[in-house]
PDB file of C-alpha atoms in Angstrom:
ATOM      1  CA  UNK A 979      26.721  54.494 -94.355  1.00 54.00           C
ATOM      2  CA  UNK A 980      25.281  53.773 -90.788  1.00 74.00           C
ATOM      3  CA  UNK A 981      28.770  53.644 -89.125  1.00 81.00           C
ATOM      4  CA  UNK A 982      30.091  57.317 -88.576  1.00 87.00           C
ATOM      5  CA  UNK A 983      33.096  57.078 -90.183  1.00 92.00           C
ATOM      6  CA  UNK A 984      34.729  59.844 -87.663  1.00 94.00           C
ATOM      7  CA  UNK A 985      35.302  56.985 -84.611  1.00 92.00           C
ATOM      8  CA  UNK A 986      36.909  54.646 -86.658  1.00 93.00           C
ATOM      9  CA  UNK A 987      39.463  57.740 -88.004  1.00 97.00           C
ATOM     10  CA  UNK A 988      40.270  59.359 -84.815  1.00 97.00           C
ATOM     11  CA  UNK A 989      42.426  56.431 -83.695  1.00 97.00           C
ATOM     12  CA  UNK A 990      45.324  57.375 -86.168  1.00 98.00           C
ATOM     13  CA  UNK A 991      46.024  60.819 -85.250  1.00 98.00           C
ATOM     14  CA  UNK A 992      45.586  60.278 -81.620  1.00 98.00           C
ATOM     15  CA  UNK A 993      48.067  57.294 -81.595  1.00 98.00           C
ATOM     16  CA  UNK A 994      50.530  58.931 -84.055  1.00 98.00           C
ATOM     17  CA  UNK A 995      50.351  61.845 -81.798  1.00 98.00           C
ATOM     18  CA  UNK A 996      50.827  60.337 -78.478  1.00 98.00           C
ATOM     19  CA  UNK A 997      53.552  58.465 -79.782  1.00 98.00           C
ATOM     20  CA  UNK A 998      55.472  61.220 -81.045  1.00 98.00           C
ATOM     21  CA  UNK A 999      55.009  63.223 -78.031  1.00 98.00           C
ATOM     22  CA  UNK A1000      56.634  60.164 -76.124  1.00 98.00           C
ATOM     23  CA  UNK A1001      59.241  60.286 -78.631  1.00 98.00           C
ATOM     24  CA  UNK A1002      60.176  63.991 -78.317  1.00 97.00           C
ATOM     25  CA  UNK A1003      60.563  63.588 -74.739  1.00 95.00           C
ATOM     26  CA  UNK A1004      62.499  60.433 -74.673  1.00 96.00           C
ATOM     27  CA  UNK A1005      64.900  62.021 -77.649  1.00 95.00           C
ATOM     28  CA  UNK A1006      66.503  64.071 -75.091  1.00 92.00           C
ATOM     29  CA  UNK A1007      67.858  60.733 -73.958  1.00 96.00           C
ATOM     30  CA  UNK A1008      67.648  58.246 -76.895  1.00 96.00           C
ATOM     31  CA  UNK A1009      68.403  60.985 -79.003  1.00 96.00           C
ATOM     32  CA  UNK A1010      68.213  61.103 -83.321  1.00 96.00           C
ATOM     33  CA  UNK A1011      66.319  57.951 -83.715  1.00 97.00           C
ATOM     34  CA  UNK A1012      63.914  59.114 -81.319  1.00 98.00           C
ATOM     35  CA  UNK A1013      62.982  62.596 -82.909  1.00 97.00           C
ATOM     36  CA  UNK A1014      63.339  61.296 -86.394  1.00 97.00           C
ATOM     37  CA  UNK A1015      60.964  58.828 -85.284  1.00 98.00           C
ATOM     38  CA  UNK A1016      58.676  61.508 -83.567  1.00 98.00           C
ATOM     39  CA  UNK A1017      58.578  63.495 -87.300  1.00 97.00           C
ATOM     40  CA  UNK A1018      57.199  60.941 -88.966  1.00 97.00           C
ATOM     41  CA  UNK A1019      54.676  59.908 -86.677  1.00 98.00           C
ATOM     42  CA  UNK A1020      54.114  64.102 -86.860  1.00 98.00           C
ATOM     43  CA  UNK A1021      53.808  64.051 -90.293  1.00 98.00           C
ATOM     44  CA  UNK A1022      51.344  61.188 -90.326  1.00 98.00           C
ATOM     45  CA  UNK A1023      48.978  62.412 -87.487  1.00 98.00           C
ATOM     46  CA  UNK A1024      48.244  66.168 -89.421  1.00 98.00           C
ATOM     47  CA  UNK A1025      47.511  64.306 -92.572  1.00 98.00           C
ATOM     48  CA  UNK A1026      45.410  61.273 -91.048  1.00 98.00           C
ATOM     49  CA  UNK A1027      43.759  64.166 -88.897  1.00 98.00           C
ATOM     50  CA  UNK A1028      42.418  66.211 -91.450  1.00 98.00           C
ATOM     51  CA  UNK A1029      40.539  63.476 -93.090  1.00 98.00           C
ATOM     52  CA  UNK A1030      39.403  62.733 -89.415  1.00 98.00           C
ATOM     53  CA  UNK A1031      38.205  66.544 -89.019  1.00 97.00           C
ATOM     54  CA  UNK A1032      36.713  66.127 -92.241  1.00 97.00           C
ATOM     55  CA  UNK A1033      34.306  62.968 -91.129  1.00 96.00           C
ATOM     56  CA  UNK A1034      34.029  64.976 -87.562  1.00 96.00           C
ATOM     57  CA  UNK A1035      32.340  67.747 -89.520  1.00 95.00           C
ATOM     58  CA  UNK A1036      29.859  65.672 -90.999  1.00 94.00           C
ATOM     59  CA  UNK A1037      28.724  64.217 -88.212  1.00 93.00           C
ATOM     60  CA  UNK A1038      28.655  67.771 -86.974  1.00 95.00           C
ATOM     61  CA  UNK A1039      26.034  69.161 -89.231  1.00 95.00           C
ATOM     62  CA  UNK A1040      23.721  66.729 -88.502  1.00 93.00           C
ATOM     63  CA  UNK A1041      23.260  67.489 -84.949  1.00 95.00           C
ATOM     64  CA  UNK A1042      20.483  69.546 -84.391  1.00 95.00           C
ATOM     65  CA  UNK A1043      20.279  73.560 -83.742  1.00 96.00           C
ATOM     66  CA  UNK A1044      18.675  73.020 -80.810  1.00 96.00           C
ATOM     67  CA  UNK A1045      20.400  70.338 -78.926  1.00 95.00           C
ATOM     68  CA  UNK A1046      22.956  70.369 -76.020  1.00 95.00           C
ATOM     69  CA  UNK A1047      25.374  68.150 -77.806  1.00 96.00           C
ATOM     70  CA  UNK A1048      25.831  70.954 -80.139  1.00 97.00           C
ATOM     71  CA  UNK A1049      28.121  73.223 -77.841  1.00 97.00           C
ATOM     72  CA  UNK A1050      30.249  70.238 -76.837  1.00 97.00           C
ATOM     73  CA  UNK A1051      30.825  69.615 -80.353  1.00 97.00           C
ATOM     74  CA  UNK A1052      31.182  72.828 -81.286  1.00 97.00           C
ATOM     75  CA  UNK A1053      34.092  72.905 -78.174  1.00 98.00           C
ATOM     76  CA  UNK A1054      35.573  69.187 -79.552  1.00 98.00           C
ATOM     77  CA  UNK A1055      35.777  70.586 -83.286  1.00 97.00           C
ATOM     78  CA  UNK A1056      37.400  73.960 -81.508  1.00 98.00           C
ATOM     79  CA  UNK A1057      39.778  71.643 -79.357  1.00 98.00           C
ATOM     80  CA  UNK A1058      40.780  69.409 -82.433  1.00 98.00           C
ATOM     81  CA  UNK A1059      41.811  72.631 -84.427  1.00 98.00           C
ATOM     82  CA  UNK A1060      44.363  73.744 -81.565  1.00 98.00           C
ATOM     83  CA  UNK A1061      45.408  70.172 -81.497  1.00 98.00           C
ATOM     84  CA  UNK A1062      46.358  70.410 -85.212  1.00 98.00           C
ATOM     85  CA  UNK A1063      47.867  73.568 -85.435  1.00 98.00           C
ATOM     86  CA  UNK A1064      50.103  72.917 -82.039  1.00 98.00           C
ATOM     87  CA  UNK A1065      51.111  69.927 -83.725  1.00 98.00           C
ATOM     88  CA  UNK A1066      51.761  70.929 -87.279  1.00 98.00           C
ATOM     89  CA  UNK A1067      53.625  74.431 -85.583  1.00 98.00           C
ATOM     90  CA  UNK A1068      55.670  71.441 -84.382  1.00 98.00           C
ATOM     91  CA  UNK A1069      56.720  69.760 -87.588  1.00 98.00           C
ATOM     92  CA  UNK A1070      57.210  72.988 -89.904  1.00 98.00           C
ATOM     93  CA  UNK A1071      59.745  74.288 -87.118  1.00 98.00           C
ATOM     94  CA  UNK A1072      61.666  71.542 -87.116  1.00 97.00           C
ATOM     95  CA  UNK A1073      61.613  70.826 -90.868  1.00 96.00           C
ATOM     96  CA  UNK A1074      64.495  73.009 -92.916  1.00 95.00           C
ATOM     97  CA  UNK A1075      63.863  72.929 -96.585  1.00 94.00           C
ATOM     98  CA  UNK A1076      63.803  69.115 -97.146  1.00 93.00           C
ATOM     99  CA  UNK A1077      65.802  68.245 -93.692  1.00 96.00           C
ATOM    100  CA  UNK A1078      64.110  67.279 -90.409  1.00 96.00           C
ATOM    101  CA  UNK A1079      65.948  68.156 -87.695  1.00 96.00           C
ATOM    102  CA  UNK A1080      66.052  67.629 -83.715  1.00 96.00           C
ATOM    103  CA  UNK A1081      63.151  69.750 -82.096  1.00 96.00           C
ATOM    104  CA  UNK A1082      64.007  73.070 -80.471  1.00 96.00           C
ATOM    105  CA  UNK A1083      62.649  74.119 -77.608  1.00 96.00           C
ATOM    106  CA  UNK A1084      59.806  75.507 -78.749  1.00 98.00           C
ATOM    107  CA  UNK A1085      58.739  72.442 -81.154  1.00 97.00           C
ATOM    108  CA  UNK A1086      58.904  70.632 -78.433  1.00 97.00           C
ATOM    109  CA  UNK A1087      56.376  72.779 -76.388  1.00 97.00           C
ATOM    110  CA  UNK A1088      54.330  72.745 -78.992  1.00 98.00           C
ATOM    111  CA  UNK A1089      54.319  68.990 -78.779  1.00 98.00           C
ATOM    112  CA  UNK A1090      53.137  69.328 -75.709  1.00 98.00           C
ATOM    113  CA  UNK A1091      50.695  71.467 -76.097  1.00 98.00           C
ATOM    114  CA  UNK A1092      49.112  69.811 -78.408  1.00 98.00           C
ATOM    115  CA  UNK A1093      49.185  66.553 -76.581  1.00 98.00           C
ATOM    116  CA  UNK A1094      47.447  68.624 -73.833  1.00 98.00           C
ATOM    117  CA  UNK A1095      44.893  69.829 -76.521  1.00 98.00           C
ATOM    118  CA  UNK A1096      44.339  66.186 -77.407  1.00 98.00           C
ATOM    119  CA  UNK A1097      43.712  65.302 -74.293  1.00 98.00           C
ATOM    120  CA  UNK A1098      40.595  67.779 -73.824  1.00 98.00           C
ATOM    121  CA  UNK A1099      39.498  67.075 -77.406  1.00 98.00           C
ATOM    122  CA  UNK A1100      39.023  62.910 -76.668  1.00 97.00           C
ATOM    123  CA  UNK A1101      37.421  64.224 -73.403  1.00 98.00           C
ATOM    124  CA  UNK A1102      34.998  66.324 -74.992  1.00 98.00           C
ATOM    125  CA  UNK A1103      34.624  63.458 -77.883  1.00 96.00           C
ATOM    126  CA  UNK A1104      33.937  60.797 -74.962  1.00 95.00           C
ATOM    127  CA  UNK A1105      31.425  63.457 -74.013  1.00 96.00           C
ATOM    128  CA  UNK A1106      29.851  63.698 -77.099  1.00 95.00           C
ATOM    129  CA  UNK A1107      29.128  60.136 -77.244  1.00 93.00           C
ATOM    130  CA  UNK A1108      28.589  58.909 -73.720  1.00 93.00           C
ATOM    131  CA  UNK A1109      26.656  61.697 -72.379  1.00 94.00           C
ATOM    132  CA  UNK A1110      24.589  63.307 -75.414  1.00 94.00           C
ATOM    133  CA  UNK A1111      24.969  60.027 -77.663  1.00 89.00           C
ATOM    134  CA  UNK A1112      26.040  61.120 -80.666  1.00 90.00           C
ATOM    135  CA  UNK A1113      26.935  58.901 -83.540  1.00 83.00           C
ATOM    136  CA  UNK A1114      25.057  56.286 -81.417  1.00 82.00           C
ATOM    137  CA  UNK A1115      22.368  54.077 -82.672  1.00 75.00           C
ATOM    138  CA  UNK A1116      19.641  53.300 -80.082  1.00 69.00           C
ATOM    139  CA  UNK A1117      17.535  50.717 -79.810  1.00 67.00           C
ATOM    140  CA  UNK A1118      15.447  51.882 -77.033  1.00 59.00           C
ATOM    141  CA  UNK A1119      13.720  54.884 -78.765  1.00 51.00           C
ATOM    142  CA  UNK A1120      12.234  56.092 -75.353  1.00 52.00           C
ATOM    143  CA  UNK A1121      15.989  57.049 -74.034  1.00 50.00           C
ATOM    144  CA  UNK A1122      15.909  60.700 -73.060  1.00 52.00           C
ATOM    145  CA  UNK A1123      19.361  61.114 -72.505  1.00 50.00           C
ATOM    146  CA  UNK A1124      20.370  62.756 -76.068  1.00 50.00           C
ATOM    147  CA  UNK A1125      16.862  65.169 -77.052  1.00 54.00           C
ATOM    148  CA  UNK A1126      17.003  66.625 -79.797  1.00 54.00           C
ATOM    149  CA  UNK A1127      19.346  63.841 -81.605  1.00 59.00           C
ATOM    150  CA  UNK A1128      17.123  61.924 -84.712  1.00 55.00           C
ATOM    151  CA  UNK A1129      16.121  58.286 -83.528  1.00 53.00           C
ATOM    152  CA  UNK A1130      17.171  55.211 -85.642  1.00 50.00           C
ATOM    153  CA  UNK A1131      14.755  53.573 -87.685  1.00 48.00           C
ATOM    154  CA  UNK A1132      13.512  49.841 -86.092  1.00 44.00           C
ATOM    155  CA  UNK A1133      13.148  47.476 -87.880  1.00 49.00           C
ATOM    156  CA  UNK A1134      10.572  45.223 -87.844  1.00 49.00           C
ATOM    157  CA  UNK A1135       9.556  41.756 -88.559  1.00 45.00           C
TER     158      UNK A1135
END
């Protein structure tokens, strides 16, 4: 596939995430609806995330040993584990055997966290691409800005 498939992922947990953050928040004044509303969108970002992780790391490997971009991914892929776990923390507290319930004090700081640890992880994705280019395909094969990273193929004719 030419497309990563990683970019077009990332949008579900990030959105389901955000929103559920927003959620928590607002339940202290909207209430049940509200944090019901947040656990789904909870439940839905860890398992659309993990498939995103899982697309992140193969566009991981196949950034070269020896180039910059490497750290910075190494940092994203870091950032997007906290992310999960603050998140997923999150759900399992407030889940009680089958039951979801209204998010404790702690759940809800660990909503926030992780919407903190989100925030770092896009940076350091927006990095990734806009800096060191990855996942980018270049037409201009004399662009410097991303050494190390394999060229595309031109085609010709």
């Amino acid at each position: 596939m030419k497309h990563p498939l990683h970019p077009a992922l990332v949008h579900f947990p990030i959105a389901c995430w955000t929103l559920a953050t927003l959620a928590d928040v607002g339940s202290r004044w909207w209430g049940e609806p509200a944090w019901r509303f947040a656990g789904g969108l909870l439940l839905i970002g860890a398992v659309s995330a993990l498939a995103t992780m899982a697309a992140g790391f193969v566009e991981l490997i196949k950034i070269p040993n020896d180039s910059p971009a490497l750290r910075v991914a190494n940092r994203h892929l870091l950032m997007a584990v906290i992310t999960w776990s603050c998140y997923t923390a999150s759900l399992m507290l407030r889940v009680h055997g089958k039951t979801l319930h209204a998010p404790d004090t702690l759940a809800l700081a660990l909503g926030i966290a992780g919407f903190l640890a989100l925030c770092a992880t896009g940076w350091l994705g927006g990095t990734l691409v806009y800096t060191h280019g990855v996942g980018v395909q270049r037409e201009d094969a004399d662009d410097s800005r991303s050494p190390g990273l394999p060229r595309p193929r031109h085609k010709h004719g």
